[in-house]
């Protein structure tokens, strides 16, 4: 069984400094600018071509950009922390001992290769030998301990009352995740599908099955997962949050899906009595799971269970399993070389005890002064967004008041949690195999999630670790969260100009704030409850504007014959535009307070106007190289637009950008006034 999370994630950040007598570019490197490509022709290329040429993709990367550089920096710091833990010869049972043991076992390929599939053989035998009259027991055992066949379930904040937990039942059970991989017959999806079939056969052979049996497992898995895909929601449908809120009484749940013993399910997989009501997110998907569980043969179901079990275990077994998974990843993303083992081992340690590592990270690398700076900048951005809301021409005064109420209620979390997780009850034993220890870790986290049931929602909890290079807005808590690791150059540099910092970290803070008012966030009120606080007229006006933005991205051909998906990426595109507009307002306000005339020659930064520097550094954030396979994968499965489109398509709606670079009619970056889409 896996827990459910609802987080609209996206990156963000910001900071403001006092102006110096003479300023120079710090976050930006003009040597990377392509002067042969005018800003009005292709702004992304104008800013980033030199960077792209100087940072060719290495075999281990499907894409690489400034975010990766920041992640590399954080990763190097975490590696240093973990290695130092090992050097202290930590006491058995201590947090340091647990972190070091996980890392060491993940690095110990000799032991893991010698063990091969032995750590999972007893469980595979259990699946194989379960008699017909115990198939229900097998289903419950698998859900409680290892995987989520057919569907998933778990507690999460109630969308209608975010102070309490509700029980959710959702579709799932597809190894490839997205329905299109199973259902579309274009060359790309066929290629991925064939690679997935090969992966299943190879991993089952690695687990000790004959070629004949491995092929049988593969065929049955594809039959079942394709049927699940046939009823699954599209990516676009999954963005309709209100449509996913389908409360049902427990008696209704049992009547709708009778092939599942729901009383036993909740008692034996979660250790709780049957809830009075549940929320079914995708009615059609759970109905299909119910149908399959009542119509498939025991052999078909067992083969599906075998694969669900082996696929979740593969990353913790021998190199044969890891290599097979990598061969599949090569097809999906185009990456040519596995990440170094030490990086994968660090990922395991952080996945197991992320806040324990994060606490050490914060102590060493995150001064309190950075937190205070960030808090001040967030308030500047909050004030700027308030100005935008008040002056919106398309929104009524009543809805504006509710929007301001929500904005003022934002909770801001900077750097690290106020209280850290207690890992003292987690058991890590070097005598056990790596797989056994990681399974115990998984059970510990699952128990932690299930312990929330029946208790008030803890609004202090974080959804990311401090060492994560990212940020997020959580609509159920109406909060914006900025982990410590993103507060580094090129997003934030205390030595950089205000223009660079507002165009970098400031935009990202504005981005997260705008998520509270994007196509998903707008469904929630100041308390984080799914409440319609919009007038019908404002809802209609918002929808019209968003469809205009959808059309702008839809028309972009990212590869021959492949267009961007404006509807699926709508929330991020709204937030990108909002972040740019709000950060610019905050930047101009900050300069006015300081008495700086940004149009004066004295305000120039290495010859560039501050307004130009603001937009240049925004484009600089998205500098990256991406393989063709990864472009296809991201276009089909990522809610974020490609970096080039986050720059070029978004900026083409901003008149101040045109003015900063003298972009005029006839330039490719120009968009006539009647076609501009401005939302927040």
XYZ file of C-alpha atoms in Angstrom:
680
model
C 0.000 0.000 0.000
C 1.346 3.414 -0.771
C 0.356 6.721 0.754
C -1.221 9.504 -1.260
C 0.108 13.022 -1.549
C -1.328 16.127 -3.205
C 1.365 18.646 -3.865
C 1.525 21.044 -6.792
C 5.286 21.169 -7.081
C 7.427 23.734 -8.887
C 10.655 25.630 -8.260
C 11.019 29.069 -6.643
C 13.154 31.516 -4.628
C 14.320 35.158 -3.951
C 16.317 37.865 -2.127
C 16.928 41.610 -2.020
C 20.174 43.422 -1.322
C 21.236 47.023 -1.054
C 22.621 48.596 -4.189
C 26.369 49.118 -4.505
C 28.038 52.139 -6.074
C 29.146 50.106 -9.071
C 27.562 46.765 -9.849
C 28.687 43.914 -12.033
C 26.987 40.761 -13.197
C 27.524 37.835 -10.831
C 24.827 35.262 -11.549
C 25.003 35.936 -15.281
C 27.966 35.282 -17.557
C 27.765 37.515 -20.659
C 30.284 35.242 -22.395
C 27.439 32.755 -22.836
C 25.210 35.267 -24.664
C 24.800 34.656 -28.384
C 25.139 38.088 -29.969
C 24.471 36.618 -33.413
C 20.903 35.836 -32.303
C 19.033 39.062 -31.457
C 16.915 39.111 -28.319
C 13.857 39.757 -30.453
C 14.535 36.674 -32.597
C 14.916 33.948 -29.961
C 15.501 35.167 -26.422
C 16.260 31.712 -25.011
C 18.985 31.126 -27.584
C 20.251 34.695 -27.212
C 20.910 34.103 -23.501
C 21.792 30.411 -23.345
C 23.448 29.226 -26.551
C 26.932 29.693 -25.120
C 25.989 27.863 -21.949
C 24.585 24.960 -23.962
C 27.760 24.693 -26.016
C 29.904 24.804 -22.879
C 27.886 22.107 -21.085
C 27.436 19.197 -23.501
C 25.436 16.273 -22.171
C 27.473 13.561 -20.510
C 26.352 9.922 -20.896
C 24.670 9.751 -17.457
C 22.291 12.643 -18.155
C 19.112 12.742 -20.205
C 19.051 16.493 -19.568
C 21.338 18.887 -17.762
C 20.840 22.502 -16.775
C 21.380 25.082 -14.082
C 19.061 23.177 -11.763
C 21.326 20.152 -12.139
C 24.366 22.242 -11.288
C 22.654 23.287 -8.086
C 21.650 19.669 -7.377
C 25.258 18.582 -7.940
C 26.380 21.128 -5.356
C 23.829 19.915 -2.822
C 24.700 16.297 -3.596
C 28.404 16.920 -3.013
C 27.600 18.480 0.355
C 25.407 15.543 1.350
C 28.114 13.092 0.299
C 30.592 14.885 2.529
C 28.126 14.731 5.431
C 27.465 11.002 5.008
C 31.138 10.066 4.599
C 31.965 12.021 7.733
C 29.306 10.039 9.590
C 31.076 6.835 8.617
C 34.434 8.214 9.745
C 33.092 8.762 13.269
C 32.450 5.016 13.783
C 28.878 5.740 14.868
C 27.260 3.876 17.732
C 24.895 1.040 16.668
C 21.310 2.193 16.811
C 22.152 5.892 16.438
C 20.822 7.977 13.571
C 24.336 8.313 12.183
C 24.754 4.522 12.289
C 21.490 3.971 10.414
C 22.289 6.497 7.679
C 25.795 5.114 7.244
C 24.593 1.501 7.165
C 22.085 2.215 4.400
C 24.683 4.075 2.354
C 27.300 1.344 2.902
C 24.941 -1.454 1.934
C 23.854 0.423 -1.182
C 27.532 0.744 -2.116
C 28.330 -2.917 -1.387
C 27.852 -4.425 -4.837
C 29.967 -7.462 -3.947
C 27.542 -8.635 -1.269
C 24.454 -7.770 -3.287
C 25.732 -9.537 -6.394
C 26.600 -12.598 -4.336
C 23.096 -12.647 -2.871
C 21.431 -12.147 -6.245
C 17.690 -12.787 -5.933
C 17.982 -14.706 -2.637
C 16.431 -11.924 -0.487
C 13.121 -12.215 -2.372
C 12.904 -15.925 -3.203
C 10.848 -16.882 -0.139
C 8.248 -14.214 -0.945
C 8.086 -15.254 -4.609
C 7.501 -18.832 -3.463
C 4.715 -17.592 -1.186
C 2.991 -15.973 -4.172
C 3.420 -19.088 -6.315
C 2.197 -21.586 -3.731
C -0.824 -19.686 -2.397
C -3.874 -21.957 -2.886
C -7.030 -20.785 -4.642
C -8.960 -20.340 -1.414
C -6.297 -17.939 -0.069
C -5.996 -15.541 -2.995
C -7.706 -12.834 -0.965
C -5.081 -13.268 1.748
C -2.358 -12.916 -0.868
C -3.857 -9.668 -2.168
C -4.038 -8.192 1.331
C -0.498 -9.298 2.191
C 0.935 -7.724 -0.941
C -0.951 -4.449 -0.430
C 0.096 -4.195 3.190
C 3.766 -4.929 2.659
C 5.135 -4.497 -0.818
C 3.075 -2.959 -3.599
C -0.331 -1.613 -4.646
C -1.782 -4.022 -7.211
C -4.885 -2.864 -9.099
C -5.441 0.334 -7.074
C -4.033 2.384 -4.205
C -5.537 3.667 -0.968
C -4.523 5.711 2.044
C -5.260 8.707 4.248
C -4.746 12.265 3.043
C -6.102 15.671 3.992
C -9.778 15.984 3.163
C -10.020 18.339 0.201
C -13.208 19.830 1.646
C -11.871 20.103 5.215
C -8.086 20.202 5.247
C -7.869 20.058 9.069
C -8.810 16.367 9.083
C -7.778 13.252 7.187
C -10.042 11.435 4.750
C -9.555 7.971 3.284
C -8.899 7.933 -0.455
C -9.148 5.091 -2.962
C -7.502 5.759 -6.325
C -6.734 4.023 -9.584
C -3.278 2.773 -10.420
C -1.516 -0.535 -10.856
C 0.206 0.371 -14.145
C 3.955 -0.103 -14.231
C 4.360 2.457 -17.006
C 2.243 4.977 -15.140
C 0.639 6.798 -18.042
C -2.199 5.264 -20.063
C -0.824 6.461 -23.424
C 2.126 4.086 -23.260
C -0.328 1.167 -23.394
C -2.996 2.545 -25.709
C -1.339 4.678 -28.397
C 0.226 2.964 -31.386
C 2.631 5.639 -32.600
C 6.293 4.719 -32.985
C 7.361 6.284 -29.692
C 4.827 4.495 -27.500
C 5.330 1.192 -29.294
C 9.068 1.447 -28.644
C 8.554 2.107 -24.931
C 6.006 -0.689 -24.713
C 8.382 -3.213 -26.278
C 11.167 -2.089 -23.951
C 8.826 -2.600 -20.979
C 8.002 -6.121 -22.142
C 11.706 -6.849 -22.407
C 12.249 -5.447 -18.922
C 9.604 -7.720 -17.419
C 11.077 -10.823 -19.064
C 14.642 -9.914 -18.072
C 13.796 -9.183 -14.441
C 11.776 -12.386 -14.090
C 14.717 -14.317 -15.535
C 16.971 -12.521 -13.002
C 14.543 -13.724 -10.301
C 15.099 -17.336 -11.402
C 12.225 -17.946 -13.815
C 12.596 -19.843 -17.076
C 12.260 -18.001 -20.356
C 8.892 -19.642 -20.950
C 7.536 -18.662 -17.560
C 8.998 -15.161 -17.778
C 7.216 -14.630 -21.100
C 3.985 -15.895 -19.603
C 4.310 -13.391 -16.760
C 4.971 -10.619 -19.266
C 1.916 -11.438 -21.363
C -0.379 -11.560 -18.360
C 1.032 -8.323 -16.953
C 0.487 -6.535 -20.262
C -3.066 -7.886 -20.470
C -3.928 -6.598 -17.002
C -2.098 -3.281 -17.139
C -3.505 -2.475 -20.578
C -7.003 -3.099 -19.226
C -6.264 -0.765 -16.313
C -4.942 1.847 -18.740
C -8.097 1.601 -20.810
C -10.130 2.940 -17.873
C -7.542 5.370 -16.513
C -7.998 9.111 -16.767
C -6.017 11.144 -19.243
C -3.337 13.512 -18.023
C -5.615 16.445 -18.748
C -8.537 14.919 -16.835
C -6.319 14.333 -13.824
C -5.895 18.091 -13.415
C -9.600 18.498 -12.679
C -9.397 18.296 -8.890
C -13.131 18.795 -8.125
C -13.977 15.905 -10.480
C -11.694 13.650 -8.441
C -13.574 14.338 -5.220
C -16.221 11.616 -5.065
C -17.244 10.878 -1.458
C -18.989 7.564 -0.894
C -20.256 5.899 2.259
C -18.545 2.675 3.234
C -21.674 0.726 2.339
C -21.722 2.389 -1.090
C -18.059 1.482 -1.593
C -18.789 -2.179 -0.880
C -21.796 -2.178 -3.202
C -19.897 -0.471 -6.036
C -16.822 -2.711 -5.865
C -17.963 -6.061 -4.410
C -14.975 -8.119 -5.560
C -12.824 -6.464 -2.896
C -13.258 -7.359 0.764
C -13.134 -3.804 2.044
C -13.570 -4.669 5.720
C -10.514 -6.904 5.651
C -8.671 -4.459 3.396
C -8.709 -1.612 5.881
C -8.158 -3.783 8.946
C -5.370 -5.947 7.535
C -3.526 -3.528 5.253
C -3.796 -0.413 7.411
C -4.661 -1.661 10.867
C -7.726 0.563 11.128
C -11.412 -0.174 11.345
C -13.496 0.454 8.252
C -13.975 4.204 7.708
C -17.466 5.643 7.641
C -16.796 7.112 4.203
C -14.128 7.150 1.507
C -13.290 9.418 -1.405
C -12.877 7.654 -4.742
C -10.741 9.751 -7.070
C -11.173 7.978 -10.437
C -14.425 6.054 -10.378
C -13.801 4.335 -13.716
C -10.331 3.140 -12.740
C -11.424 1.545 -9.472
C -14.394 -0.020 -11.246
C -12.019 -1.618 -13.740
C -9.845 -2.934 -10.916
C -12.945 -4.490 -9.336
C -13.951 -6.072 -12.647
C -10.503 -7.545 -13.227
C -10.267 -8.979 -9.729
C -13.544 -10.816 -10.338
C -12.778 -12.118 -13.824
C -9.083 -13.004 -14.045
C -7.738 -16.491 -13.405
C -5.565 -17.166 -10.375
C -2.590 -17.719 -12.681
C -3.046 -14.326 -14.343
C -3.380 -12.578 -10.990
C -0.340 -14.340 -9.535
C 1.794 -13.353 -12.513
C 0.704 -9.746 -12.066
C 1.573 -9.946 -8.354
C 4.947 -11.499 -9.139
C 5.831 -8.584 -11.360
C 4.570 -5.981 -8.895
C 6.738 -7.585 -6.240
C 9.870 -7.980 -8.377
C 9.662 -4.451 -9.830
C 9.516 -2.840 -6.383
C 12.448 -4.934 -5.164
C 14.720 -4.665 -8.205
C 16.561 -1.495 -7.195
C 17.711 -3.108 -3.944
C 19.055 -6.340 -5.412
C 22.047 -7.253 -7.584
C 23.542 -5.343 -10.503
C 21.732 -7.631 -12.922
C 18.461 -6.103 -11.792
C 19.838 -2.557 -11.833
C 21.315 -3.011 -15.315
C 18.027 -4.282 -16.724
C 16.191 -1.271 -15.302
C 18.792 1.030 -16.805
C 18.402 -0.521 -20.261
C 14.715 0.332 -20.075
C 15.501 3.869 -18.897
C 17.773 4.335 -21.904
C 14.806 3.853 -24.199
C 12.540 6.197 -22.247
C 14.957 9.053 -21.561
C 17.885 8.546 -23.932
C 20.399 8.516 -21.085
C 23.509 6.532 -22.017
C 25.178 5.757 -18.701
C 23.981 4.897 -15.213
C 24.442 7.423 -12.455
C 27.502 6.599 -10.349
C 26.820 4.119 -7.590
C 27.630 6.664 -4.878
C 24.877 8.965 -6.175
C 22.368 6.127 -6.122
C 23.500 5.183 -2.624
C 23.071 8.755 -1.409
C 19.587 8.760 -2.882
C 18.753 5.640 -0.883
C 20.030 7.130 2.386
C 18.122 10.360 1.811
C 14.981 8.503 0.813
C 15.161 6.529 4.038
C 16.152 9.260 6.493
C 16.005 12.493 4.559
C 15.328 14.827 7.462
C 18.144 13.322 9.517
C 20.561 14.187 6.713
C 18.789 17.522 6.241
C 19.318 18.517 9.852
C 23.068 18.080 9.402
C 22.915 19.923 6.078
C 21.201 22.933 7.644
C 23.646 23.086 10.549
C 26.573 23.276 8.159
C 25.314 25.141 5.124
C 22.281 27.280 5.956
C 22.849 30.375 8.109
C 19.906 31.936 9.915
C 20.609 35.164 8.029
C 19.547 33.499 4.771
C 16.224 32.549 6.319
C 15.586 36.110 7.479
C 16.496 37.519 4.057
C 14.061 35.129 2.421
C 11.247 36.006 4.790
C 11.700 39.673 3.947
C 11.688 39.052 0.217
C 8.595 36.845 0.410
C 6.729 39.732 2.040
C 7.843 42.049 -0.788
C 6.463 39.567 -3.306
C 3.260 39.128 -1.315
C 2.687 42.898 -1.396
C 3.352 42.966 -5.144
C 0.910 40.142 -5.866
C -1.698 41.958 -3.794
C -1.297 44.990 -6.054
C -1.804 42.822 -9.109
C -4.960 41.260 -7.705
C -6.475 44.623 -6.787
C -5.820 45.991 -10.284
C -7.071 42.987 -12.278
C -9.448 44.245 -14.991
C -11.246 40.908 -15.405
C -12.074 40.105 -11.753
C -14.949 41.439 -9.640
C -14.415 43.197 -6.306
C -16.025 40.367 -4.314
C -13.670 37.750 -5.745
C -10.714 40.107 -5.337
C -11.451 40.369 -1.614
C -11.406 36.580 -1.294
C -8.183 36.399 -3.308
C -6.506 38.957 -1.035
C -7.744 37.022 1.996
C -6.122 33.880 0.634
C -2.892 35.710 -0.207
C -2.637 37.182 3.286
C -3.221 33.737 4.792
C -0.235 32.134 3.006
C 2.005 30.215 5.406
C 5.683 30.629 4.538
C 8.233 27.917 5.314
C 11.887 28.673 4.716
C 14.903 26.384 4.879
C 13.915 23.570 7.240
C 11.122 22.245 9.476
C 10.551 23.673 12.939
C 10.574 20.119 14.282
C 12.512 17.166 12.920
C 11.371 13.589 12.382
C 12.293 11.118 15.104
C 13.895 8.037 13.526
C 14.719 6.286 16.798
C 12.146 3.519 16.201
C 13.487 2.675 12.749
C 15.410 -0.605 12.727
C 18.496 -0.958 10.522
C 20.612 -4.087 10.992
C 23.861 -4.616 9.009
C 23.351 -8.388 9.316
C 20.213 -8.165 7.214
C 20.372 -7.815 3.434
C 20.086 -4.395 1.861
C 16.650 -5.353 0.557
C 15.443 -6.428 3.998
C 16.639 -3.206 5.594
C 15.064 -1.057 2.922
C 11.812 -2.979 3.294
C 11.893 -2.220 7.011
C 12.429 1.434 6.124
C 9.416 1.331 3.834
C 7.290 -0.222 6.572
C 8.430 2.449 9.026
C 7.350 5.234 6.678
C 4.063 3.486 5.947
C 3.357 3.122 9.655
C 4.136 6.816 10.111
C 1.590 7.740 7.431
C -1.115 5.436 8.761
C -0.614 6.747 12.297
C -2.058 10.043 11.103
C -5.505 8.490 10.737
C -7.944 9.888 13.263
C -5.631 12.730 14.283
C -5.709 16.425 13.305
C -3.597 17.328 10.278
C -0.102 18.464 11.238
C 0.375 21.671 9.263
C 4.023 21.913 10.317
C 5.000 18.855 8.264
C 7.228 19.338 5.232
C 6.864 17.585 1.869
C 10.539 18.025 0.926
C 13.854 17.718 2.714
C 16.056 20.800 3.298
C 18.726 19.497 0.896
C 16.242 19.256 -2.000
C 16.755 21.739 -4.834
C 13.122 22.589 -5.395
C 10.144 24.334 -3.792
C 6.391 23.914 -3.733
C 2.966 25.314 -3.030
C 0.606 23.057 -1.074
C -3.018 24.105 -1.610
C -4.305 21.991 1.299
C -2.230 24.031 3.739
C -2.169 27.215 1.647
C 1.586 27.300 2.120
C 4.691 28.075 0.096
C 7.815 26.110 1.004
C 11.445 26.815 0.098
C 14.059 24.235 1.179
C 17.515 25.459 2.112
C 19.297 23.911 -0.880
C 17.655 26.139 -3.480
C 19.018 29.240 -1.790
C 22.251 29.153 -3.775
C 23.641 30.768 -6.915
C 22.549 31.186 -9.680
C 19.109 31.571 -8.064
C 20.367 33.553 -5.125
C 23.727 35.194 -4.550
C 24.294 37.816 -1.842
C 26.923 39.363 -4.107
C 24.572 39.684 -7.095
C 22.581 42.741 -8.097
C 18.951 43.166 -7.104
C 18.004 42.759 -10.764
C 19.658 39.343 -10.933
C 18.197 38.114 -7.646
C 14.692 39.320 -8.397
C 14.913 37.857 -11.913
C 16.079 34.570 -10.416
C 14.936 33.739 -6.939
C 12.285 36.448 -6.849
C 10.530 35.035 -9.899
C 10.482 31.624 -8.330
C 8.886 32.905 -5.125
C 6.288 34.681 -7.239
C 5.818 31.431 -9.176
C 4.950 29.501 -6.009
C 2.608 32.223 -4.814
C 0.801 32.220 -8.146
C 0.227 28.471 -7.813
C -2.336 29.405 -5.201
C -4.334 30.956 -8.039
C -3.609 28.649 -10.975
C -6.140 26.281 -12.562
C -5.811 23.883 -9.600
C -4.915 26.172 -6.701
C -7.863 28.467 -7.430
C -10.198 25.699 -6.219
C -9.010 26.144 -2.611
C -9.691 28.935 -0.133
C -7.569 30.667 2.491
C -7.869 27.698 4.883
C -6.881 25.151 2.247
C -10.392 23.829 1.717
C -11.862 23.070 -1.690
C -14.428 25.880 -1.770
C -15.709 27.832 -4.746
C -14.986 31.447 -3.798
C -15.401 32.752 -7.356
C -18.430 34.408 -8.953
C -19.675 32.626 -12.102
C -18.617 35.607 -14.208
C -15.076 35.566 -12.815
C -14.827 31.819 -13.357
C -15.824 32.309 -16.983
C -13.341 35.140 -17.469
C -10.532 33.081 -15.913
C -11.356 30.090 -18.109
C -11.280 32.246 -21.242
C -7.865 33.642 -20.360
C -6.428 30.238 -19.514
C -7.608 28.753 -22.793
C -5.784 31.536 -24.571
C -2.609 30.515 -22.752
C -3.262 26.852 -23.571
C -3.478 27.730 -27.276
C -0.163 29.614 -27.178
C 1.692 26.570 -25.877
C -0.241 24.082 -28.012
C 1.028 25.738 -31.169
C 4.682 25.132 -30.263
C 6.260 22.183 -32.096
C 8.891 20.837 -29.709
C 10.022 18.145 -32.175
C 8.853 17.399 -35.720
C 5.241 16.326 -35.398
C 5.178 16.702 -31.614
C 3.489 19.721 -30.020
C 3.582 20.980 -26.456
C 0.558 20.202 -24.287
C -0.796 23.546 -23.113
C -3.642 22.078 -21.066
C -1.495 19.643 -19.120
C 1.155 22.301 -18.371
C -1.376 25.078 -17.722
C -0.783 25.415 -13.982
C 2.975 25.799 -14.363
C 2.597 28.193 -17.280
C 0.230 30.388 -15.261
C 2.713 30.358 -12.377
C 5.676 31.216 -14.625
C 3.899 34.251 -16.011
C 2.617 35.296 -12.605
C 6.047 34.892 -11.069
C 7.628 37.127 -13.696
C 5.014 39.845 -13.393
C 4.915 39.882 -9.606
C 8.714 39.758 -9.216
C 9.102 42.670 -11.619
C 6.646 44.754 -9.601
C 8.484 43.872 -6.381
C 11.825 44.732 -7.991
C 10.619 48.139 -9.195
C 9.131 48.873 -5.765
C 12.412 47.955 -4.072
C 14.401 50.267 -6.332
C 11.936 53.096 -5.770
C 12.320 52.690 -1.990
C 16.079 52.964 -2.382
C 15.774 56.018 -4.576
C 17.380 54.241 -7.523
C 16.452 55.506 -10.987
C 16.742 52.325 -13.003
C 16.679 54.308 -16.254
C 19.725 56.361 -15.363
C 23.160 55.509 -16.840
C 24.480 55.035 -13.303
C 22.074 52.144 -12.748
C 23.519 50.047 -15.565
C 25.099 46.729 -14.642
C 28.050 45.943 -16.901
C 26.347 47.987 -19.602
C 22.911 46.411 -19.246
C 19.787 48.155 -17.978
C 18.449 46.601 -14.741
C 15.219 45.665 -16.530
C 17.262 43.765 -19.101
C 19.270 42.013 -16.393
C 16.046 40.906 -14.692
C 14.825 39.101 -17.825
C 18.275 37.857 -18.780
C 18.684 36.081 -15.468
C 15.222 34.563 -15.689
C 16.140 33.020 -19.037
C 19.469 31.942 -17.551
C 17.654 29.820 -14.959
C 16.355 27.522 -17.692
C 19.615 26.964 -19.546
C 19.829 23.251 -20.291
C 20.515 20.565 -22.865
C 17.997 17.758 -23.333
C 18.046 14.537 -25.331
C 15.313 13.973 -27.905
C 13.981 10.933 -26.040
C 13.746 12.994 -22.875
C 11.939 15.797 -24.698
C 9.321 13.269 -25.798
C 9.077 11.802 -22.303
C 8.753 15.226 -20.649
C 6.185 16.420 -23.167
C 3.993 13.421 -22.440
C 4.462 13.204 -18.689
C 5.719 16.441 -17.098
C 3.403 19.250 -15.971
C 6.237 21.721 -16.604
C 6.872 23.106 -20.071
C 10.305 22.680 -21.598
C 12.769 25.350 -20.472
C 12.868 27.022 -23.880
C 9.090 27.487 -23.834
C 9.080 28.691 -20.226
C 11.206 31.525 -21.544
C 10.092 32.326 -25.092
C 6.353 31.626 -24.924
C 5.908 33.191 -21.490
C 7.896 36.352 -22.167
C 5.947 37.031 -25.355
C 2.983 38.068 -23.171
C 4.902 40.725 -21.213
C 4.967 44.288 -22.552
C 7.766 45.374 -20.142
C 9.950 42.687 -21.722
C 9.313 44.140 -25.178
C 10.226 47.587 -23.885
C 13.412 46.401 -22.164
C 14.856 44.975 -25.391
C 13.167 47.186 -27.982
C 11.183 44.276 -29.395
C 8.762 45.439 -32.054
C 6.349 44.253 -34.699
C 8.150 41.960 -37.128
C 10.343 40.387 -34.429
C 9.605 36.722 -33.659
C 9.437 37.430 -29.925
C 6.781 40.113 -30.472
C 3.085 39.446 -29.911
C 0.479 42.109 -30.777
C -1.457 43.668 -27.905
C -4.765 42.043 -28.875
C -3.166 38.574 -28.583
C -1.490 39.052 -25.200
C -2.758 36.814 -22.406
C -2.218 38.273 -18.937
C -3.828 36.436 -16.018
C -2.321 37.480 -12.702
